[in-house]
CSV table of C-alpha atoms and ligand atoms in Angstrom, one decimal:
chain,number,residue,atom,x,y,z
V,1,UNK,CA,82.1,84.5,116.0
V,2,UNK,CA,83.0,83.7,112.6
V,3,UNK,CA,85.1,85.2,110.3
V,4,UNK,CA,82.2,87.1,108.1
V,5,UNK,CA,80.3,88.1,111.1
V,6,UNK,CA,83.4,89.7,112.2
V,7,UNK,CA,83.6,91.4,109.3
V,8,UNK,CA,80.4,92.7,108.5
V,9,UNK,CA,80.4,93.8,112.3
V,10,UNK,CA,83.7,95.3,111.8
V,11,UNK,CA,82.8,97.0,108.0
V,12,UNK,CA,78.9,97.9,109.3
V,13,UNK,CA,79.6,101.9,108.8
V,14,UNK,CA,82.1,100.8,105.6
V,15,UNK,CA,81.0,101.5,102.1
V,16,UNK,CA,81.6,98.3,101.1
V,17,UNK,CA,80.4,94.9,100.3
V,18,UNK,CA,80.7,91.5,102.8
V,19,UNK,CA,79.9,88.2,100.6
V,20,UNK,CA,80.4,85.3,103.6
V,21,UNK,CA,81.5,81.6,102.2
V,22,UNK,CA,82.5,83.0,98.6
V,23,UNK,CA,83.3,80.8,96.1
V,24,UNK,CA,86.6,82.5,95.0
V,25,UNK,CA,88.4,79.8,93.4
V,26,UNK,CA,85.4,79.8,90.7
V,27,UNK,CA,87.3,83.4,89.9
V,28,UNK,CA,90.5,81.9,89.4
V,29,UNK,CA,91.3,81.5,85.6
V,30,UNK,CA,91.9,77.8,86.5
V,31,UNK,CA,88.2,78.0,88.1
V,32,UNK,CA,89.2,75.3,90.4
V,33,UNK,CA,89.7,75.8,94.8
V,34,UNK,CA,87.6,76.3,97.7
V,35,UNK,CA,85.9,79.2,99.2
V,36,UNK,CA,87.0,82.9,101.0
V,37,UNK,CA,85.8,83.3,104.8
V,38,UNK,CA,84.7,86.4,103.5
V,39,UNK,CA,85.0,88.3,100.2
V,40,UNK,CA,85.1,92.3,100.9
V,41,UNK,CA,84.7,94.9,97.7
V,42,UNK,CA,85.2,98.0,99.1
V,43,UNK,CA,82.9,100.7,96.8
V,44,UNK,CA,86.2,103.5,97.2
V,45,UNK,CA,89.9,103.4,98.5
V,46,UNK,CA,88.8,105.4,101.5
V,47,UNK,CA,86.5,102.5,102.1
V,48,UNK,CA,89.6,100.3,101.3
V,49,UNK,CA,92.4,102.3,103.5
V,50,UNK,CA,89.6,101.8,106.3
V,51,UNK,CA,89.0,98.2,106.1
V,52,UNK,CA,92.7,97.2,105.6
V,53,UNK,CA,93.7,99.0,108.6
V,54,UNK,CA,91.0,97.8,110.5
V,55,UNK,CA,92.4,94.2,109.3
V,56,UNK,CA,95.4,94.6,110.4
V,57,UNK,CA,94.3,96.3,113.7
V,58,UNK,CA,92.3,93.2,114.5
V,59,UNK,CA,94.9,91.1,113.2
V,60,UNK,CA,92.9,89.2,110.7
V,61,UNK,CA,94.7,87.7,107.8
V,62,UNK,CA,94.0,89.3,104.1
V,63,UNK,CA,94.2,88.8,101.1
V,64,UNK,CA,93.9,90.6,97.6
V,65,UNK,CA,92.4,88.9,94.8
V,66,UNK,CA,92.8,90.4,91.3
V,67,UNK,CA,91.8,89.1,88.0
V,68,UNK,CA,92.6,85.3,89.8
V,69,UNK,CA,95.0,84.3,86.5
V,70,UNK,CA,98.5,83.3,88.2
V,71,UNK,CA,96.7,82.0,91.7
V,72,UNK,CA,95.7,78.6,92.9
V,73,UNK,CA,93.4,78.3,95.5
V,74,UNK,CA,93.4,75.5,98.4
V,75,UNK,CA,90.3,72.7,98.3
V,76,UNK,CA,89.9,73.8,101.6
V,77,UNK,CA,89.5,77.3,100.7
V,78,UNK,CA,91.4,80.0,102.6
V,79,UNK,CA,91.3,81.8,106.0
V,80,UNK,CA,90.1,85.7,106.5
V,81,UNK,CA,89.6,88.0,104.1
V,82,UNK,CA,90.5,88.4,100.7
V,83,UNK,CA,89.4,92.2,99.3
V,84,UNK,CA,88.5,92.5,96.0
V,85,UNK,CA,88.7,95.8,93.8
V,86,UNK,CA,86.5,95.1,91.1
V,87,UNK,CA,84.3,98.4,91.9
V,88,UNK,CA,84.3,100.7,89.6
V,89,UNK,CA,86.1,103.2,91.6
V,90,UNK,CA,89.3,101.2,90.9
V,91,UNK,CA,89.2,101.0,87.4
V,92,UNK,CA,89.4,104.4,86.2
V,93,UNK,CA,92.2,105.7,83.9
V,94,UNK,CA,93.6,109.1,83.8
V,95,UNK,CA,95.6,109.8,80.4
V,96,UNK,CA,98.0,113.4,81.1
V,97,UNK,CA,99.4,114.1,77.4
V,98,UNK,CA,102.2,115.7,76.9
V,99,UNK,CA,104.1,113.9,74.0
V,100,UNK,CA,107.0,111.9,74.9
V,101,UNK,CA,106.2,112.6,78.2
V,102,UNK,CA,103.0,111.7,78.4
V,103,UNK,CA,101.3,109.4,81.1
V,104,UNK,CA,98.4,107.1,82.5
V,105,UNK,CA,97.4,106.7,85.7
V,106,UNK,CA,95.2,103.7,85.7
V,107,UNK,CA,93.2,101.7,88.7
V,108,UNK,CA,94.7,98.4,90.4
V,109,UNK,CA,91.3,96.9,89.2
V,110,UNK,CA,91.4,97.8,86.0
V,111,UNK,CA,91.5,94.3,83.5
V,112,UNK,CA,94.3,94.2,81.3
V,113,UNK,CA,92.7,93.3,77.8
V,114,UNK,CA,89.9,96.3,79.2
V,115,UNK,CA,93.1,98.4,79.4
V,116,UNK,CA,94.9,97.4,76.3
V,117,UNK,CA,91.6,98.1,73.7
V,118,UNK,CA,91.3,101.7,75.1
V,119,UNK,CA,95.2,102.5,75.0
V,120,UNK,CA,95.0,101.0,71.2
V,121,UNK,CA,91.5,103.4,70.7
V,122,UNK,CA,93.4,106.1,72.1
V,123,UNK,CA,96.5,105.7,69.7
V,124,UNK,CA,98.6,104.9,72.9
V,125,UNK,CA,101.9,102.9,72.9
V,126,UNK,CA,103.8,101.3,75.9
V,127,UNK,CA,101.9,98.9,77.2
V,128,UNK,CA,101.9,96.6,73.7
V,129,UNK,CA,104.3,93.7,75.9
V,130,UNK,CA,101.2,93.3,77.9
V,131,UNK,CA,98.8,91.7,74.6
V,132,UNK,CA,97.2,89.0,75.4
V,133,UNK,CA,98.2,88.6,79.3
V,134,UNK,CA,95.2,88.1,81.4
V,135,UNK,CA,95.3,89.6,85.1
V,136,UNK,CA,94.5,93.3,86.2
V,137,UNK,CA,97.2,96.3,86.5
V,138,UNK,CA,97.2,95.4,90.3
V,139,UNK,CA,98.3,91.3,89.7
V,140,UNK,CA,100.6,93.0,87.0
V,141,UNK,CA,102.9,95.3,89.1
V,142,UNK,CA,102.5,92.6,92.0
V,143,UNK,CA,103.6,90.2,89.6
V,144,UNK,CA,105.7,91.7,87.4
V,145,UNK,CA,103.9,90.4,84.1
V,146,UNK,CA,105.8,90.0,80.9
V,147,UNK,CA,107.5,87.8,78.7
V,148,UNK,CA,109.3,87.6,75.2
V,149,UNK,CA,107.9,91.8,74.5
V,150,UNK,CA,108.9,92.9,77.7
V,151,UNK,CA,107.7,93.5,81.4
V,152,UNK,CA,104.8,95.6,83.4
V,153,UNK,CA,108.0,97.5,84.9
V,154,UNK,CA,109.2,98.6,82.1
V,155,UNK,CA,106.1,101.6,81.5
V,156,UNK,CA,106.2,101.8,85.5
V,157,UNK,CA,106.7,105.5,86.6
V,158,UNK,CA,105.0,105.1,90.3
V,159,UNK,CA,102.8,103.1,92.2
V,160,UNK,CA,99.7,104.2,94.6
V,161,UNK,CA,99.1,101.6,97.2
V,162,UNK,CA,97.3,101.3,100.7
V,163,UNK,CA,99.7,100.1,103.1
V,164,UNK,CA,98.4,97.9,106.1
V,165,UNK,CA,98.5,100.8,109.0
V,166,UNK,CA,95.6,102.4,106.1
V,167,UNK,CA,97.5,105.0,105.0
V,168,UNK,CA,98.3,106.0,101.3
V,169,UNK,CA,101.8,106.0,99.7
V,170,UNK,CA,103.5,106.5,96.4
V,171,UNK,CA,106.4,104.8,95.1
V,172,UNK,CA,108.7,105.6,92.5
V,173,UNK,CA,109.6,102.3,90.0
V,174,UNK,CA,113.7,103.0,91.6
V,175,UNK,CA,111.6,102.1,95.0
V,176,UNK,CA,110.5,98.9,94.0
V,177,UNK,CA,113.5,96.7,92.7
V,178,UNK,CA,111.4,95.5,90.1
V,179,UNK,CA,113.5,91.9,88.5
V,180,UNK,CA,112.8,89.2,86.5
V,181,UNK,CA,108.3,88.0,87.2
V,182,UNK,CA,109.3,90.5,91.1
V,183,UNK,CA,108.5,93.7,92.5
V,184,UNK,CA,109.9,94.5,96.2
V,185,UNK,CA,106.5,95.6,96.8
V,186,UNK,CA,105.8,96.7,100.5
V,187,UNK,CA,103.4,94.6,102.4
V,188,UNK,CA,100.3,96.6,101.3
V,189,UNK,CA,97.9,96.7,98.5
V,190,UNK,CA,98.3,98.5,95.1
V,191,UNK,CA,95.5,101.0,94.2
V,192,UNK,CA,97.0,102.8,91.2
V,193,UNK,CA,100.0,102.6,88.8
V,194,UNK,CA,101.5,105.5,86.4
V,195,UNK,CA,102.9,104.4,83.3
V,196,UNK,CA,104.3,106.4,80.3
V,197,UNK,CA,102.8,106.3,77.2
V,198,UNK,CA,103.5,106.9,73.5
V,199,UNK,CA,101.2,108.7,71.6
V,200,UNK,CA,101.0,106.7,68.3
V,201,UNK,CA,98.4,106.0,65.2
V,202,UNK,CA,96.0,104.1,67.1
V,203,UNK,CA,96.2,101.7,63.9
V,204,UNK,CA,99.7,100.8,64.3
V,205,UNK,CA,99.0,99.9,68.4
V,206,UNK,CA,96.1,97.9,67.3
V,207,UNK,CA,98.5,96.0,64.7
V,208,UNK,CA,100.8,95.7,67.7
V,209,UNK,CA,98.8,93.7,69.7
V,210,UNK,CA,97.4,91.8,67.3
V,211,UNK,CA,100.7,90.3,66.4
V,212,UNK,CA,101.6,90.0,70.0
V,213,UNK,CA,98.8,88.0,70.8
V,214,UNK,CA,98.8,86.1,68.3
V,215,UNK,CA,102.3,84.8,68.9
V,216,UNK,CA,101.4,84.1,72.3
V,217,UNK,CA,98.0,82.3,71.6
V,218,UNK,CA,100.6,79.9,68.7
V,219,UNK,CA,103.0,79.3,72.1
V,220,UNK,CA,100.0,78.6,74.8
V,221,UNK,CA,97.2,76.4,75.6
V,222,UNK,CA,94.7,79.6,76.0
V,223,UNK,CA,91.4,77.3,75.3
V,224,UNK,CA,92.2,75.9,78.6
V,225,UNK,CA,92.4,77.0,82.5
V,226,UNK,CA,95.4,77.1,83.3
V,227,UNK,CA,97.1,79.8,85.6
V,228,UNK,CA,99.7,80.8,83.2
V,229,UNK,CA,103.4,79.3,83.8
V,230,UNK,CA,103.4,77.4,86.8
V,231,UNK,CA,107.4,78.1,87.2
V,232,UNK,CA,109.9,81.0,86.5
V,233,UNK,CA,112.7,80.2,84.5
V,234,UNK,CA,115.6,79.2,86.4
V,235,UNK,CA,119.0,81.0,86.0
V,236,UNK,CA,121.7,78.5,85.1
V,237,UNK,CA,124.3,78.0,87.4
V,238,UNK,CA,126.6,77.7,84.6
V,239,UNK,CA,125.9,80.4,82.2
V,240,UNK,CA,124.3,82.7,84.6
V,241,UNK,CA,121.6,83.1,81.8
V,242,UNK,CA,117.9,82.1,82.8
V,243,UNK,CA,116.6,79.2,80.7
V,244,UNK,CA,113.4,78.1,79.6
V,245,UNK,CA,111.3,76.0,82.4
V,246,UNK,CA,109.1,75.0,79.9
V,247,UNK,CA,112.2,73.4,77.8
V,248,UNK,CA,113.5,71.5,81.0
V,249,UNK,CA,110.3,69.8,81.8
V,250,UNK,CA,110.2,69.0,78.0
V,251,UNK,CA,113.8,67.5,77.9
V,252,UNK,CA,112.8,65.6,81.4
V,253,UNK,CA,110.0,64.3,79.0
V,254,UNK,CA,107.3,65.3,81.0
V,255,UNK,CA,104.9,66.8,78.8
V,256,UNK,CA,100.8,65.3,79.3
V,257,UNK,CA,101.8,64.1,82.7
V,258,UNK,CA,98.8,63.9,84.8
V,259,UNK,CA,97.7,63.7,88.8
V,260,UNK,CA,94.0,63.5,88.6
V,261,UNK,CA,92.6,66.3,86.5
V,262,UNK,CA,95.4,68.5,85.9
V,263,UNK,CA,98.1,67.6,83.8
V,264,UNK,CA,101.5,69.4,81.8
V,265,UNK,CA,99.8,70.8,78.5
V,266,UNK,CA,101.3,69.4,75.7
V,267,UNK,CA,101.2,72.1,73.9
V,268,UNK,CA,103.5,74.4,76.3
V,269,UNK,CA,105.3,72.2,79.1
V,270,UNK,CA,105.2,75.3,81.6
V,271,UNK,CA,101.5,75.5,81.6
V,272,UNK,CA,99.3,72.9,83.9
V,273,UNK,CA,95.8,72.4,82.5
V,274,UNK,CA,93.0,71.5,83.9
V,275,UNK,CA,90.0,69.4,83.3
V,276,UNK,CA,86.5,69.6,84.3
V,277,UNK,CA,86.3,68.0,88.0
V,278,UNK,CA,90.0,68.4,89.0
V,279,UNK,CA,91.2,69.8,92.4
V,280,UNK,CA,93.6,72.3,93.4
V,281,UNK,CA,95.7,69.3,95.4
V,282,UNK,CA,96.0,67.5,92.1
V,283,UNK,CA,97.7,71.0,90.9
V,284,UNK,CA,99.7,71.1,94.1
V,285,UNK,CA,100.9,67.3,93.6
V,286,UNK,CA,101.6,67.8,89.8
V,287,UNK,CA,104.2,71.0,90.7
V,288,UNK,CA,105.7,68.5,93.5
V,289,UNK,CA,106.2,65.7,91.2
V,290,UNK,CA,107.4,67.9,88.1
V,291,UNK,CA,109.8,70.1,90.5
V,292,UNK,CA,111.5,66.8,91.5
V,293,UNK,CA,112.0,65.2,88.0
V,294,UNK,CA,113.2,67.8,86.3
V,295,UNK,CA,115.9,68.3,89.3
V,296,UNK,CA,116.6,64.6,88.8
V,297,UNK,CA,117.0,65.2,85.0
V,298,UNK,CA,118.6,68.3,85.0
V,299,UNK,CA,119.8,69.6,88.3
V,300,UNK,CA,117.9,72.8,88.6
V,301,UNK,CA,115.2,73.6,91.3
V,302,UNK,CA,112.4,75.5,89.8
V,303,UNK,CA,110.7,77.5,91.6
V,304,UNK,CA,107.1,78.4,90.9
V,305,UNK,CA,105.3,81.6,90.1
V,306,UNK,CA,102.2,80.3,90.3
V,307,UNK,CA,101.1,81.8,94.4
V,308,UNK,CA,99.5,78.8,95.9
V,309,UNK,CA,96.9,80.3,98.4
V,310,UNK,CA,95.8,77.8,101.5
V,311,UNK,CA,94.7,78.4,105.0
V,312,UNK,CA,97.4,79.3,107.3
V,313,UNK,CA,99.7,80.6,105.7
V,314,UNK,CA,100.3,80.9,101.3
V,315,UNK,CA,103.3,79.3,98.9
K,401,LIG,C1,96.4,81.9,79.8
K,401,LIG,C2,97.4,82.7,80.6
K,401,LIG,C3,98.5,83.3,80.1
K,401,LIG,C4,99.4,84.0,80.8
K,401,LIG,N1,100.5,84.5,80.3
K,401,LIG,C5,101.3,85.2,81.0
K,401,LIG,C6,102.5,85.9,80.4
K,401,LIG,O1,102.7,85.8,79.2
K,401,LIG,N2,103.3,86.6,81.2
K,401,LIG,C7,103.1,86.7,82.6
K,401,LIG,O2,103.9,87.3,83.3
K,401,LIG,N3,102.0,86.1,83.2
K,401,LIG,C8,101.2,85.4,82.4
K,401,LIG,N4,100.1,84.8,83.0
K,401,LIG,C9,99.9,84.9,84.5
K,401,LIG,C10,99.0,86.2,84.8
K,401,LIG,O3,98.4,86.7,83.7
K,401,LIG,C11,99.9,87.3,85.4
K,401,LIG,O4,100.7,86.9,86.5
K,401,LIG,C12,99.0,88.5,85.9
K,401,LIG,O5,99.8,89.5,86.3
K,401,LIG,C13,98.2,88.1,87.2
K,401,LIG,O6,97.4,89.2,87.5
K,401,LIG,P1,96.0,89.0,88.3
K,401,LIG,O7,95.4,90.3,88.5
K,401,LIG,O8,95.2,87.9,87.7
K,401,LIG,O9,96.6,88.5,89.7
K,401,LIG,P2,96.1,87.3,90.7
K,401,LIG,O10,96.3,86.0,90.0
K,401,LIG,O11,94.7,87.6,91.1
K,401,LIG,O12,97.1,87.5,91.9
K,401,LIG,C14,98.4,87.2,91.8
K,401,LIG,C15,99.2,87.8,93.0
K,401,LIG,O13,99.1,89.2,92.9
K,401,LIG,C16,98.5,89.8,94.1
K,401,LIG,N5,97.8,91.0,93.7
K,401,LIG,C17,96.7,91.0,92.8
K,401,LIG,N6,96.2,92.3,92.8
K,401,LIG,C18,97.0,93.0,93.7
K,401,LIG,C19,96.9,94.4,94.2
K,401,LIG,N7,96.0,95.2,93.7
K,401,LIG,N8,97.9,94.7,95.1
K,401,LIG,C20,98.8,93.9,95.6
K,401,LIG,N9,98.9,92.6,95.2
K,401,LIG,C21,98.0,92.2,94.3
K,401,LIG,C22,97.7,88.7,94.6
K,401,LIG,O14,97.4,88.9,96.0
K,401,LIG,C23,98.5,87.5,94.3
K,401,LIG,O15,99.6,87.3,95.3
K,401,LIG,C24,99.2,84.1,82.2
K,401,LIG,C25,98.0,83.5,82.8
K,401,LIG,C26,97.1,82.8,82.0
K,401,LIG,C27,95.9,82.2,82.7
């Protein structure tokens, strides 16, 4: 029996949706990859808690896809199931004021430039460092977005999540060992995050982002697909201090490099665009070849943020 036979066997009684052979690197923001077994969108997260545990009992491999913007699928697509939370029930937001201490709880699905416009309508402060970073709150507390303004952690007062036995947990940001693009997530997925919030004049937020934004869209290619920066900076051994990747594979002079369709933007060296027609293995081969020239140049191994999704097992 297939994989999305099993499942829509296995999710029959479910509230939920089973889309078989889904084209799911299409939802990637480098809209390149092959297919999901099966794509799941549970309608609730008791449909969710049901399904995952289900997963697990049976052993199938899952996934969670969020907004697709710092993921690269295989050509060959990928194995299982990869659960989606783009139902409504997921992106709801919950603001509790209470002045300083004020909070929002918001849903794992929820899109982050969706989230940032009504925290700026709502004359709410402490997300600003997130302007102009594409992914949803889930991929952001998975992935620990940030950059030059700050981090997701930094707002983080708990997460909800499903973990894979089904049941529902809460974790307090000490709990998670959030670092540098990290979080010491438990295997599981996140459902909801708290963040505090500063209750501001929704015309200075708005200004906020604005500028925010637009010093990132002067720094990175964001006319083209790209995934975001393929590596994390690298601490130097010397210094101790992280450095910029981007810099090193400038200085290794590898800027506009190309293998087939996707190439090292010149207009940020840590981004890999690609063109119309390119496949995820020329991606792959491109963050081979780059990882080893820079170490010639330079020394340092980078390691990439990018997660590399295939079938049998991720990178
Ligand atoms: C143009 C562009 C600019 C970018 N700029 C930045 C930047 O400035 N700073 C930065 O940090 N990143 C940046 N990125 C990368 C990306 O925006 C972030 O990594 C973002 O957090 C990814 O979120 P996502 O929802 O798209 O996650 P996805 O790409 O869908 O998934 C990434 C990982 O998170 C996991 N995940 C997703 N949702 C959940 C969940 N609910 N529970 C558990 N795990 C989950 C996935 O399984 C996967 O392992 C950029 C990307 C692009 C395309």
């Amino acid at each position: 029996m297939t994989v999305a036979a099993r499942a829509s066997t296995l999710f029959a009684d479910v509230d939920a949706e089973c889309i078989p052979d889904a084209p799911i690197g299409q939802q990637t923001w480098f809209k390149i990859g092959g297919r999901a077994d099966v794509l799941v969108i549970p309608r609730t997260i008791d449909a969710l808690a049901t399904i995952v545990s289900r997963l697990s009992r049976d052993g199938l491999p899952m996934r969670v896809l969020g907004a697709g913007a710092n993921l690269l699928v295989d050509d060959d697509g990928i194995d299982g199931v990869v659960l989606s939370l783009s139902a409504k029930a997921f992106s709801a937001m919950d603001v509790e004021r209470g002045g300083a201490n004020s909070l929002i709880r918001v849903g794992a699905g929820k899109d982050l430039f969706t989230l940032l416009n009504e925290l700026a309508r709502s004359g709410l402060a402490g997300l600003n460092q997130l302007a102009g970073i594409p992914g949803s709150v889930g991929g952001a507390i998975r992935m620990n977005a940030g950059g030059h303004f700050g981090d997701t952690a930094q707002a983080v007062q708990s997460v909800e999540m499903i973990l894979p036995s089904g049941a529902k947990a809460t974790f307090l940001k000490d709990a998670l060992h959030f670092n540098y693009r990290h979080s010491g997530l438990p295997a599981g997925i996140v459902t909801s995050a708290t963040f505090h919030v500063d209750p501001t004049d929704p015309t200075l937020v708005r200004q906020k982002h604005a500028e925010i934004f637009s010093w990132k869209k002067s720094r990175q290619p964001f006319r083209e697909n790209s995934a975001g920066c393929m590596y994390k900076n690298p601490i130097d051994r010397a210094t101790l201090e992280r450095v910029s990747a981007g810099k090193l594979i400038d200085s290794a002079g590898l800027k506009g490099l190309a293998v087939g369709g996707a190439s090292v933007s010149a207009h940020h060296a840590n981004f890999f665009v690609v063109q119309a027609g390119a496949l995820a293995s020329d991606v792959a081969q491109l963050s081979e070849v780059v990882s080893d020239r820079v170490f010639d140049h330079c020394g340092i191994r980078l390691e990439r943020e990018v997660v590399f999704w295939k079938r049998g097992g991720d990178e």
